[in-house]
mmCIF file of C-alpha atoms in Angstrom:
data_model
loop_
_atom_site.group_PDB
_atom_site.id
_atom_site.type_symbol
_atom_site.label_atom_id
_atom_site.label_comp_id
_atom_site.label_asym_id
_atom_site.label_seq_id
_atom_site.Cartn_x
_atom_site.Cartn_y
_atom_site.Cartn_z
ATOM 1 C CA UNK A 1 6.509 55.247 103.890
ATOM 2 C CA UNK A 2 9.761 53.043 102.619
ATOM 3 C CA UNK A 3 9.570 52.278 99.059
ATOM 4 C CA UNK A 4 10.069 48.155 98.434
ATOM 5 C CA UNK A 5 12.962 47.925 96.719
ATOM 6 C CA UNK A 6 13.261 45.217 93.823
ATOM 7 C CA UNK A 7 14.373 42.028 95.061
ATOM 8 C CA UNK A 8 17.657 40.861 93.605
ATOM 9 C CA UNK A 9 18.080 36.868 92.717
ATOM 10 C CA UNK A 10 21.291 35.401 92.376
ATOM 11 C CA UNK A 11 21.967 32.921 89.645
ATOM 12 C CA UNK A 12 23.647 29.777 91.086
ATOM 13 C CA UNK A 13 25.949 27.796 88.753
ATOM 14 C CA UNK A 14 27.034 24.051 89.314
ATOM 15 C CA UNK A 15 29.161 21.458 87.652
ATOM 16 C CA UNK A 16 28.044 17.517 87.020
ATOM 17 C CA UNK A 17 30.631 15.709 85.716
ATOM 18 C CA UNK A 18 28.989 12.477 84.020
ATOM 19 C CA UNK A 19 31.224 9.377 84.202
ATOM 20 C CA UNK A 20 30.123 6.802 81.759
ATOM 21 C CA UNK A 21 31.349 3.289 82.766
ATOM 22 C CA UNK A 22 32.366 1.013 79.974
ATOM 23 C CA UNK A 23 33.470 -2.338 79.911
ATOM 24 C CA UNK A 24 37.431 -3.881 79.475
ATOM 25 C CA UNK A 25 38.473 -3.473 76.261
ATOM 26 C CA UNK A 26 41.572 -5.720 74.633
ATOM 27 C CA UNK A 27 43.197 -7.097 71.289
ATOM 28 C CA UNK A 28 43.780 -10.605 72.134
ATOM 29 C CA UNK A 29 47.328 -12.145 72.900
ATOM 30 C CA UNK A 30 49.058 -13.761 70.076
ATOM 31 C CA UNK A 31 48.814 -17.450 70.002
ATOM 32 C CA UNK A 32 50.719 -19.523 70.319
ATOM 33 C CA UNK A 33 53.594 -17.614 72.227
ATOM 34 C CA UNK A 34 57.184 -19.072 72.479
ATOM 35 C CA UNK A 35 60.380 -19.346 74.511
ATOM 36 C CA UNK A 36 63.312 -21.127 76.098
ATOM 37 C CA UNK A 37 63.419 -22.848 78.760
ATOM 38 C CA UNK A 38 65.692 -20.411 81.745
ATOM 39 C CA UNK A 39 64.463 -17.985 79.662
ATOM 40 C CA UNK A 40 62.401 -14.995 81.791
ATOM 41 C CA UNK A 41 59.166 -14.421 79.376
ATOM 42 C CA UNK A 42 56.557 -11.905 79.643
ATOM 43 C CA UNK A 43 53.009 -11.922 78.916
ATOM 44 C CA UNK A 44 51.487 -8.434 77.854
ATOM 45 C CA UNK A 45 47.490 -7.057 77.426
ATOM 46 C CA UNK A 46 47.086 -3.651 77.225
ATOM 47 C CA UNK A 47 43.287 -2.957 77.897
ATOM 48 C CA UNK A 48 41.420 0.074 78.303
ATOM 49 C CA UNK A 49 37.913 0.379 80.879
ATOM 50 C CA UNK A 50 35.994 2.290 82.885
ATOM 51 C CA UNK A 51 36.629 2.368 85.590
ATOM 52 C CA UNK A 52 40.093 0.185 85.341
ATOM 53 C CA UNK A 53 40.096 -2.772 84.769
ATOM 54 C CA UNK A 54 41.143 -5.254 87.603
ATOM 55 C CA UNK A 55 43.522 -8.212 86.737
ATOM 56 C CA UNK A 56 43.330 -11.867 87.397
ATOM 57 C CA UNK A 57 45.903 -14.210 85.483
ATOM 58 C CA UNK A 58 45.541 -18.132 84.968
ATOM 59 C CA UNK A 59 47.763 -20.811 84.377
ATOM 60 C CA UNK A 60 45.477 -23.978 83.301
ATOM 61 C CA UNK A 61 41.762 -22.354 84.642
ATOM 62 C CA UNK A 62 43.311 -21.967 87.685
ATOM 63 C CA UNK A 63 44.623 -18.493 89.616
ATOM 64 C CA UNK A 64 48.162 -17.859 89.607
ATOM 65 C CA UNK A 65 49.152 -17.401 93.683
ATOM 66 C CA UNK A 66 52.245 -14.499 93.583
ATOM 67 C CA UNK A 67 51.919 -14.227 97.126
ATOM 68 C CA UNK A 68 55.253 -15.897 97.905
ATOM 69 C CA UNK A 69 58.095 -13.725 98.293
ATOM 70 C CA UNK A 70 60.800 -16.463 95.680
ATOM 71 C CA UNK A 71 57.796 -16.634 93.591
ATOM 72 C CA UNK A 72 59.193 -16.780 89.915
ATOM 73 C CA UNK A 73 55.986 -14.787 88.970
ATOM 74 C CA UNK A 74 55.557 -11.381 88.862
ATOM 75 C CA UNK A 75 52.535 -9.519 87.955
ATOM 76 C CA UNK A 76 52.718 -5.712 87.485
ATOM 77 C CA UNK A 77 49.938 -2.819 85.865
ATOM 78 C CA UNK A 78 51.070 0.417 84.320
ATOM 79 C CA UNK A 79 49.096 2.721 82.375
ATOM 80 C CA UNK A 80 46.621 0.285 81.175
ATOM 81 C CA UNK A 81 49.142 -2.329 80.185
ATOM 82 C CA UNK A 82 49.084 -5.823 82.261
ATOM 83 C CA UNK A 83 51.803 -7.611 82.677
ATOM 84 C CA UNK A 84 52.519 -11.284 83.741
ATOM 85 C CA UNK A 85 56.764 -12.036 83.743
ATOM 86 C CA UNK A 86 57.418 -15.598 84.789
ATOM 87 C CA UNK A 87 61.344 -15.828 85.668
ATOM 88 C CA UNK A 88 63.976 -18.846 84.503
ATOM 89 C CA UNK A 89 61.037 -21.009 81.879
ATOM 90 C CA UNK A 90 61.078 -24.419 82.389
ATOM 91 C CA UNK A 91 59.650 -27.169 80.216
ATOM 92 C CA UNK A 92 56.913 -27.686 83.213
ATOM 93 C CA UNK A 93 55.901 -24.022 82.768
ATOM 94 C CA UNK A 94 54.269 -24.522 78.984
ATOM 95 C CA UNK A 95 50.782 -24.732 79.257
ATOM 96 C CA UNK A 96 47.298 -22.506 78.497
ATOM 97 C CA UNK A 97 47.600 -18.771 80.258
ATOM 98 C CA UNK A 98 45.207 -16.861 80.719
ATOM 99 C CA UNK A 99 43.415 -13.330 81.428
ATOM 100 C CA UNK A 100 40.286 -11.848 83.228
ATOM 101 C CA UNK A 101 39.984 -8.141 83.248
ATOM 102 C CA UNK A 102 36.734 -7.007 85.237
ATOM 103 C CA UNK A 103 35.290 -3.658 86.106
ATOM 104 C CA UNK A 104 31.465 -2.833 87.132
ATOM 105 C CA UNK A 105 30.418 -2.474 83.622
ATOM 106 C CA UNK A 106 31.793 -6.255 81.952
ATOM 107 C CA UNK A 107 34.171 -8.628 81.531
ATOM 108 C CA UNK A 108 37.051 -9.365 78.883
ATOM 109 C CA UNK A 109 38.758 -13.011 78.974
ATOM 110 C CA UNK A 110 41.521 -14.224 76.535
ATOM 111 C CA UNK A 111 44.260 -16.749 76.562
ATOM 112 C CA UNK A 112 47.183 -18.186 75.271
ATOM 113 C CA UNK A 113 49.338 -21.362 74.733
ATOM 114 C CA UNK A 114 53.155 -20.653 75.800
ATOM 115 C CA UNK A 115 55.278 -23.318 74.179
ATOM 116 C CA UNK A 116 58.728 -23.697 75.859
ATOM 117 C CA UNK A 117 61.510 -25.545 74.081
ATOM 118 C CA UNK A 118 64.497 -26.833 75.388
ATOM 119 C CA UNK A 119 68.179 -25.931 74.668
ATOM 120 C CA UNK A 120 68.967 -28.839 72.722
ATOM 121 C CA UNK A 121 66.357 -27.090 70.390
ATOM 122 C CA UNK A 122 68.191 -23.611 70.946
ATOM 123 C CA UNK A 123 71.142 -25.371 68.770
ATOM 124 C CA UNK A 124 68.573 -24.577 65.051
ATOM 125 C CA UNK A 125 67.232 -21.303 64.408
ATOM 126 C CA UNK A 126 63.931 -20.568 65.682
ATOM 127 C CA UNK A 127 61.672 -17.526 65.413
ATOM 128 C CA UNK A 128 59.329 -17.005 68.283
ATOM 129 C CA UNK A 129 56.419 -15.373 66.597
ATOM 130 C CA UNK A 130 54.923 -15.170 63.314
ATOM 131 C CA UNK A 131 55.976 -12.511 61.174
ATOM 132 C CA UNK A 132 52.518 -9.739 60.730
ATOM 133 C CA UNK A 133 51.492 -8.380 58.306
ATOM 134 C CA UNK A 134 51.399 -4.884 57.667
ATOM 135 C CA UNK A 135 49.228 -1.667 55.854
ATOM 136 C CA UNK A 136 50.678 1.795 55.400
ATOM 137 C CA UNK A 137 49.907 4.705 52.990
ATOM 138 C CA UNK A 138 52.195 5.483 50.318
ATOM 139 C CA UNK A 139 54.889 7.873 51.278
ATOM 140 C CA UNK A 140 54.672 6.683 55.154
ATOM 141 C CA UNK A 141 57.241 4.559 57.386
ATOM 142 C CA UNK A 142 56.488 1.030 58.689
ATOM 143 C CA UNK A 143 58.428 -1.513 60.039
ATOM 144 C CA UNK A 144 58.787 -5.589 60.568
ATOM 145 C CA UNK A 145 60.406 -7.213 63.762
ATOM 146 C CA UNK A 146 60.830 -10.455 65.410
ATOM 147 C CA UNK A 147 62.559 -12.128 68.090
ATOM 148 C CA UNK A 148 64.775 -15.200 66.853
ATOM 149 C CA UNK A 149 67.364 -17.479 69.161
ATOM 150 C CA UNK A 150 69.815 -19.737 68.390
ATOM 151 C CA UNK A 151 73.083 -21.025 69.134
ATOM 152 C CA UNK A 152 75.338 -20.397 67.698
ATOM 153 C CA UNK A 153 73.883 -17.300 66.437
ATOM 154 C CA UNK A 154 71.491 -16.986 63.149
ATOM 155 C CA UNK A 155 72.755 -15.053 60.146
ATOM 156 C CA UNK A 156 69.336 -13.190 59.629
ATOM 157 C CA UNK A 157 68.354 -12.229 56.015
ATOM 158 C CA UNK A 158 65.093 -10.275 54.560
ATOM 159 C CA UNK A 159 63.692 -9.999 51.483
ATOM 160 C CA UNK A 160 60.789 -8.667 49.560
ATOM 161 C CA UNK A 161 59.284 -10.736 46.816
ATOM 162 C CA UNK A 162 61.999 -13.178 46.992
ATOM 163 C CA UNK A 163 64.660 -10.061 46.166
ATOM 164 C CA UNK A 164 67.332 -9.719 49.064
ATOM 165 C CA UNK A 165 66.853 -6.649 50.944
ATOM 166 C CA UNK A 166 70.173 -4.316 51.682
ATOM 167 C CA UNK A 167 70.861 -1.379 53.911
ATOM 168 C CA UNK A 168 69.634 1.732 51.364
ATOM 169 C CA UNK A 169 68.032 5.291 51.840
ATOM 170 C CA UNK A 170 64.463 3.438 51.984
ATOM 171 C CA UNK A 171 64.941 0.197 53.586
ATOM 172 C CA UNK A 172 67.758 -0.242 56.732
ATOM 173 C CA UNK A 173 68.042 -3.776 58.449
ATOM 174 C CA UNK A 174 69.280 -4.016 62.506
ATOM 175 C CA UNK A 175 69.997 -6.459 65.315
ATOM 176 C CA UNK A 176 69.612 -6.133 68.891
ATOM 177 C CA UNK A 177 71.847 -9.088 69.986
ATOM 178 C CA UNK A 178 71.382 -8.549 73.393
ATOM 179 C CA UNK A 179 67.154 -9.367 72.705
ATOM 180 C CA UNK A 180 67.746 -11.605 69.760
ATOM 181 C CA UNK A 181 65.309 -8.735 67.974
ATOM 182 C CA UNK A 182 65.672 -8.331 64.546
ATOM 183 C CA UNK A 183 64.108 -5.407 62.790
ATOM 184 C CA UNK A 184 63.766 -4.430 59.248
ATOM 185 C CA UNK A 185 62.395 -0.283 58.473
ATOM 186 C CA UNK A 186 61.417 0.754 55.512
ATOM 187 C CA UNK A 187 61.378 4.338 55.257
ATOM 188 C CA UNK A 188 59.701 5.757 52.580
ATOM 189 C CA UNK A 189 56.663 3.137 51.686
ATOM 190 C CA UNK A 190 56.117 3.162 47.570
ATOM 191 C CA UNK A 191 54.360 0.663 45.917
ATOM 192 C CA UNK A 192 56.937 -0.561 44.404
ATOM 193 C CA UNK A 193 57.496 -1.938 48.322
ATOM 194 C CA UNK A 194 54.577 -3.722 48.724
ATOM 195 C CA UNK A 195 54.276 -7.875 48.563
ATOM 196 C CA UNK A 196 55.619 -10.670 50.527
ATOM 197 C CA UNK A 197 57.974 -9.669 53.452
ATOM 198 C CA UNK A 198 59.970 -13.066 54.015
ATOM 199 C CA UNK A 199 62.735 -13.227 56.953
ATOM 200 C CA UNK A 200 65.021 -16.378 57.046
ATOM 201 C CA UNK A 201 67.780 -17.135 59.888
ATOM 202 C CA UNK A 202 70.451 -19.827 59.212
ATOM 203 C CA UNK A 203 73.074 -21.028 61.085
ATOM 204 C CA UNK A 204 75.103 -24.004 60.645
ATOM 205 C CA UNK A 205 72.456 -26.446 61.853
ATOM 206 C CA UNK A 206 69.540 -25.494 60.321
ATOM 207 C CA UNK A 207 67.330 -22.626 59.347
ATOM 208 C CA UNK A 208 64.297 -21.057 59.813
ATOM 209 C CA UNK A 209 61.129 -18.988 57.860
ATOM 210 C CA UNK A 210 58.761 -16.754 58.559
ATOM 211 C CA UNK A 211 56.961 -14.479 55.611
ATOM 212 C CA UNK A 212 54.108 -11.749 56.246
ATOM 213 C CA UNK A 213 52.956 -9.091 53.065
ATOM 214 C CA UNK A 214 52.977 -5.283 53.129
ATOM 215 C CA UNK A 215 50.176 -3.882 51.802
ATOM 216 C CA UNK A 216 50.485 -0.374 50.382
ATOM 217 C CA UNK A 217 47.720 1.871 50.156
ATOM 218 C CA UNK A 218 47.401 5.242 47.990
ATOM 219 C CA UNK A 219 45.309 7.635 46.472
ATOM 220 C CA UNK A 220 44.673 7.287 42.529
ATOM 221 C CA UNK A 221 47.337 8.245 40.351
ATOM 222 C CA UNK A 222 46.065 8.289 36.143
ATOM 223 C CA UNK A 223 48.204 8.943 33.583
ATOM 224 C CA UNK A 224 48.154 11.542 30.778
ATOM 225 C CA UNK A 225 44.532 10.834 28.949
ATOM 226 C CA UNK A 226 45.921 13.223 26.283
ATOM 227 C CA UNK A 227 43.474 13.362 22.938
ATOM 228 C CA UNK A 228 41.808 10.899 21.435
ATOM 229 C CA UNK A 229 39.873 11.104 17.288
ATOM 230 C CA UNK A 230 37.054 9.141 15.827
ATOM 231 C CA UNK A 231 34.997 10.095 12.683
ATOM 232 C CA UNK A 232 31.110 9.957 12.855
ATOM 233 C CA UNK A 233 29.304 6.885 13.083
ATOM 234 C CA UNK A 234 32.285 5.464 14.553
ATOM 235 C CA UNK A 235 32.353 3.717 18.301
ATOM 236 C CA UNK A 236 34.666 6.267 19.558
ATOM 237 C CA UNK A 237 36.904 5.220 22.635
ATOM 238 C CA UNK A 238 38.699 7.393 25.510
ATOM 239 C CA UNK A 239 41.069 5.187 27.660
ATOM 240 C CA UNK A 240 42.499 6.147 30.718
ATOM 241 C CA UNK A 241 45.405 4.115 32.693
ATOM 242 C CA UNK A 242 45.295 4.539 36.816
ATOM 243 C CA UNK A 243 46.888 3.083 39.565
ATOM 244 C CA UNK A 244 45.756 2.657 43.381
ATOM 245 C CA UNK A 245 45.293 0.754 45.951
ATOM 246 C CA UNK A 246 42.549 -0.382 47.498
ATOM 247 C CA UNK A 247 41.149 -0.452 44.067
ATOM 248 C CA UNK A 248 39.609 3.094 42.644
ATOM 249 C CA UNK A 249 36.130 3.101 41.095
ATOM 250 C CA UNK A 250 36.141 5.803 38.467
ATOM 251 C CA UNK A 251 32.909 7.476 36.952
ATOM 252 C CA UNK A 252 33.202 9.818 33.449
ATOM 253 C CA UNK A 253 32.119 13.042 32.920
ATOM 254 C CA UNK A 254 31.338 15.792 30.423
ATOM 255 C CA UNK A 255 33.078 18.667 30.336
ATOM 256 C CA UNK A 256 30.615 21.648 30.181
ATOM 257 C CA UNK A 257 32.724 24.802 31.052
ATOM 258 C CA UNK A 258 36.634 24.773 31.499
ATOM 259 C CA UNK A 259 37.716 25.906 35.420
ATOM 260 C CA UNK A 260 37.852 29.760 35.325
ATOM 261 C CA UNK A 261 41.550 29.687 36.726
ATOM 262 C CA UNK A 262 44.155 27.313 37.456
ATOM 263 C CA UNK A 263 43.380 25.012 40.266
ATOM 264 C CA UNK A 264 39.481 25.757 39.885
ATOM 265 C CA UNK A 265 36.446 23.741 39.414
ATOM 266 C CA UNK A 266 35.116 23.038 35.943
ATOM 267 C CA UNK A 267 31.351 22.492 35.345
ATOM 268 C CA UNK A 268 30.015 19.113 34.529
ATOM 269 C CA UNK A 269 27.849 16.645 33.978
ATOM 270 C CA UNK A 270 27.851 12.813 35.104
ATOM 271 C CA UNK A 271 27.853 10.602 32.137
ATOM 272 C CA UNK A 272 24.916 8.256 33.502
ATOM 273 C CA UNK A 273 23.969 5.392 30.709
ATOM 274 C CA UNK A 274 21.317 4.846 32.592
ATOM 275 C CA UNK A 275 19.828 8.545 31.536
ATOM 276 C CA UNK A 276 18.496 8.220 27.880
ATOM 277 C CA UNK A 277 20.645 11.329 27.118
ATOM 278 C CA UNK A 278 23.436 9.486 27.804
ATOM 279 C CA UNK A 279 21.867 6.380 26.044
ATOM 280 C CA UNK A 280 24.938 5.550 23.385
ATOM 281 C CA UNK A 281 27.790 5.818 26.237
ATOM 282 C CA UNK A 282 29.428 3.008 28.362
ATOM 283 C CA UNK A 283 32.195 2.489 30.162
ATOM 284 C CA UNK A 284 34.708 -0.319 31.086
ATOM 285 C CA UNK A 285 37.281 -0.990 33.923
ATOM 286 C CA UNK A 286 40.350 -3.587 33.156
ATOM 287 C CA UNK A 287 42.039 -4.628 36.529
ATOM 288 C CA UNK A 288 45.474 -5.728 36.605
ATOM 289 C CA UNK A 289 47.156 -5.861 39.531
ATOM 290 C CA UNK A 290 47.209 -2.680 41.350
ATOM 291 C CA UNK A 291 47.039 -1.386 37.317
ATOM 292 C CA UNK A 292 43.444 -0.370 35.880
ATOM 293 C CA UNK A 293 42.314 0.535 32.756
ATOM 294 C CA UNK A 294 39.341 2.226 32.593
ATOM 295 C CA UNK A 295 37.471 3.368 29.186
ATOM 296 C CA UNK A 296 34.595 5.605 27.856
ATOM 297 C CA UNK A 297 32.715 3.790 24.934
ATOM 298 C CA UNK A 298 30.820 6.035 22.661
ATOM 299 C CA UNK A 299 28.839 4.497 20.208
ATOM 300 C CA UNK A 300 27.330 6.517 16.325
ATOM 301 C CA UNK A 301 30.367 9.233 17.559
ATOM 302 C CA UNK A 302 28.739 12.280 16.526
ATOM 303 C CA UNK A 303 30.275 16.260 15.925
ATOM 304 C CA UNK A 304 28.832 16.883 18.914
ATOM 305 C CA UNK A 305 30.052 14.267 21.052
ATOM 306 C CA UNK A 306 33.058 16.513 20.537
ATOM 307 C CA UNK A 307 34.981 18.134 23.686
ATOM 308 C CA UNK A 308 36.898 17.320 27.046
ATOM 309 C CA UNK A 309 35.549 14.483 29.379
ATOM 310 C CA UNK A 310 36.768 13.816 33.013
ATOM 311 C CA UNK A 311 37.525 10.591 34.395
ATOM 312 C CA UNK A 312 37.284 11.279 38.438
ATOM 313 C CA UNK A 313 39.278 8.301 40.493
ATOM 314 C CA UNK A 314 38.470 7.744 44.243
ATOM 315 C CA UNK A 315 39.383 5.188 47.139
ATOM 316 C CA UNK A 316 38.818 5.226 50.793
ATOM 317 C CA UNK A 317 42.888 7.182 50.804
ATOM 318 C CA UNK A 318 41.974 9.928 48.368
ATOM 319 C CA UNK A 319 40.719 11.178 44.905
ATOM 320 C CA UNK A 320 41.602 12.453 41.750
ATOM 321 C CA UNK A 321 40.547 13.781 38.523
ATOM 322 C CA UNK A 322 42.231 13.844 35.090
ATOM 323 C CA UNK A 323 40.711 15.722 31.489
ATOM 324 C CA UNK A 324 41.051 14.492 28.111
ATOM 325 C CA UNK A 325 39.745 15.173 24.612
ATOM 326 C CA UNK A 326 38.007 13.549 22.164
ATOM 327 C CA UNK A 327 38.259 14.847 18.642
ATOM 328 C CA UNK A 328 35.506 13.928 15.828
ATOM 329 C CA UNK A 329 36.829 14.863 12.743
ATOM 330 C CA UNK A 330 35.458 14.507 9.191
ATOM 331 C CA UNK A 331 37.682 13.995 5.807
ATOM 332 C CA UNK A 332 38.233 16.950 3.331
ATOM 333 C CA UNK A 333 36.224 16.850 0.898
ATOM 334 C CA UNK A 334 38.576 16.106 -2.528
ATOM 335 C CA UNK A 335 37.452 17.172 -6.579
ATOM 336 C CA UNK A 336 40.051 15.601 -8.110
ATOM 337 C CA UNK A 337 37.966 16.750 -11.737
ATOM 338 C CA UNK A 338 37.530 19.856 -11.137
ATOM 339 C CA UNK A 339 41.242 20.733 -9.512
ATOM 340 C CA UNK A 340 42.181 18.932 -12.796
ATOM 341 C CA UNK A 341 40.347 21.461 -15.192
ATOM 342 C CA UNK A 342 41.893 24.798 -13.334
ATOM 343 C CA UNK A 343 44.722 24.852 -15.512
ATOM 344 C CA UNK A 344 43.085 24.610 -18.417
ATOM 345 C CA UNK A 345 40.103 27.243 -17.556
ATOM 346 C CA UNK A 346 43.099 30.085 -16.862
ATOM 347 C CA UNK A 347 44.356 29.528 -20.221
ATOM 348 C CA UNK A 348 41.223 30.740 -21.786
#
């Protein structure tokens, strides 16, 4: 008799690949947008969807027809970016444009209000966009451009909080001529950058203005708290000057044990007024600017309030802590008699 032999099952392993559809996705177009008339102007949406997007472009409501082969619009897709390029402006092509991006999943519509002007305008500077604004972290690059014509051509000048801005290490200033773009980089943003961002093209029949702001942002920076001396009973007072931006909130605390090593964590403890251990403390904060003052109020100082506190500084860029010292010192006690009468009592 044949023994059964064990049956052997074979594991089977498959693959599902889940596609999750989601609907068009886009910043919308600036507006108003601006050009020349014989000028060839582009309209530009980058969008992202699943799956793509499919384009459908508008000129007043109504679809634009490309289907002729001397149409002077042209409407392209690559890598997500749309593109509408209407060739040689004229002063009959101003008007409302607009997008429709569809997929299975939704829908995005936008639209925008081309102005064209006419050469007779071209003869006074004119910038065709606002200037933007910008935000960048301390110690980071940024960068303002925009598009101006004229004719004769502008002089272009920047400047930042009404000082003109020259070619240096930090900030450089360029011209394409050939696109009428004019760029301004400032490479190594401080705050000492930050504020209004004001461009202003001139030529000899008129001028033009645009201004926009850089905003810096960085991580807490506090100054030296160094030591600080009251005598008991007093309201004693540890100050503490910080700068940041956004703003820093900044919370006090005890120092229990000194870090172990260099670079280490010290022990301790919140200074909550709210807690009636911490009953006689307080604290202030003095904004000015992107300056803040921030203090620890201690009232009936006691010997014991004696020691190192931390102020601890934190926005949404970064953190830091700083230690000082508070000193509460009493007055030698003086016996003015009885130093007088020492003399006397060693010449008995």
């Amino acid at each position: 008799m044949k023994s059964r032999q064990p049956m052997k099952w074979a594991q089977l392993h498959d693959k599902c690949t889940v596609k999750v559809n989601t609907k068009p996705s886009a910043d919308d177009m600036d507006d108003p947008q601006e050009a020349f008339e014989t000028d060839d102007f582009t309209f530009s949406v980058e969008c992202d969807g699943s799956p793509k997007p499919v384009a459908k472009w508008t000129y007043g409501g109504k679809g634009i027809d490309t289907s002729a082969k001397d149409s002077r619009f042209i409407v392209s897709e690559a890598q997500g970016v749309y593109k509408l390029k209407i060739k040689a402006l004229t002063m009959d092509d101003a008007g409302e444009y607009g997008i429709e991006l569809t997929n299975r999943a939704g829908d995005k519509k936008m639209t925008a209000e081309l102005k064209v002007h006419s050469m007779e305008e071209l003869r006074v500077p004119k910038f065709m966009a606002d200037l933007k604004d910008k935000k960048a972290n301390k110690g980071a690059k940024t960068f303002f451009n925009i598009k101006c014509r004229s004719d004769p051509m502008p002089e272009v000048t920047w400047y930042l909080n009404g000082e003109k801005i020259v070619d240096s290490d930090t900030m450089k200033v360029t011209v394409k001529e050939e696109d009428h773009m004019y760029r301004l980089d400032i490479l190594d943003v401080q705050s000492s950058t930050a504020g209004e961002i004001k461009v202003v093209a001139k030529n000899e029949n008129g001028e033009d203005t645009k201004v926009g702001s850089l905003e810096v942002q960085f991580s807490p920076e506090i100054d030296t708290i160094g030591e600080w001396k009251a005598g008991p009973g007093d309201e004693a007072r540890i100050v503490a000057k910080a700068k940041a931006f956004p703003f820093a909130e900044g919370t006090w605390y005890k120092v229990l044990e000194p870090a172990s090593e260099e670079g280490g964590e010290a022990k301790v403890e919140k200074i909550d007024s709210s807690d009636k251990l911490w009953a006689r403390f307080s604290s202030t904060v003095e904004e000015n600017g992107l300056e803040a003052t921030y203090t620890l109020i201690i009232k009936d100082a006691t010997l014991e309030d004696a020691g190192t506190y931390e102020l601890s500084c934190a926005n949404r860029v970064g953190h830091l802590e700083k230690q000082g010292s508070l000193a509460v010192i009493t007055e030698e006690p003086s016996f003015p008699m009885y130093s007088a009468l020492i003399p006397l009592l060693t010449l008995r």
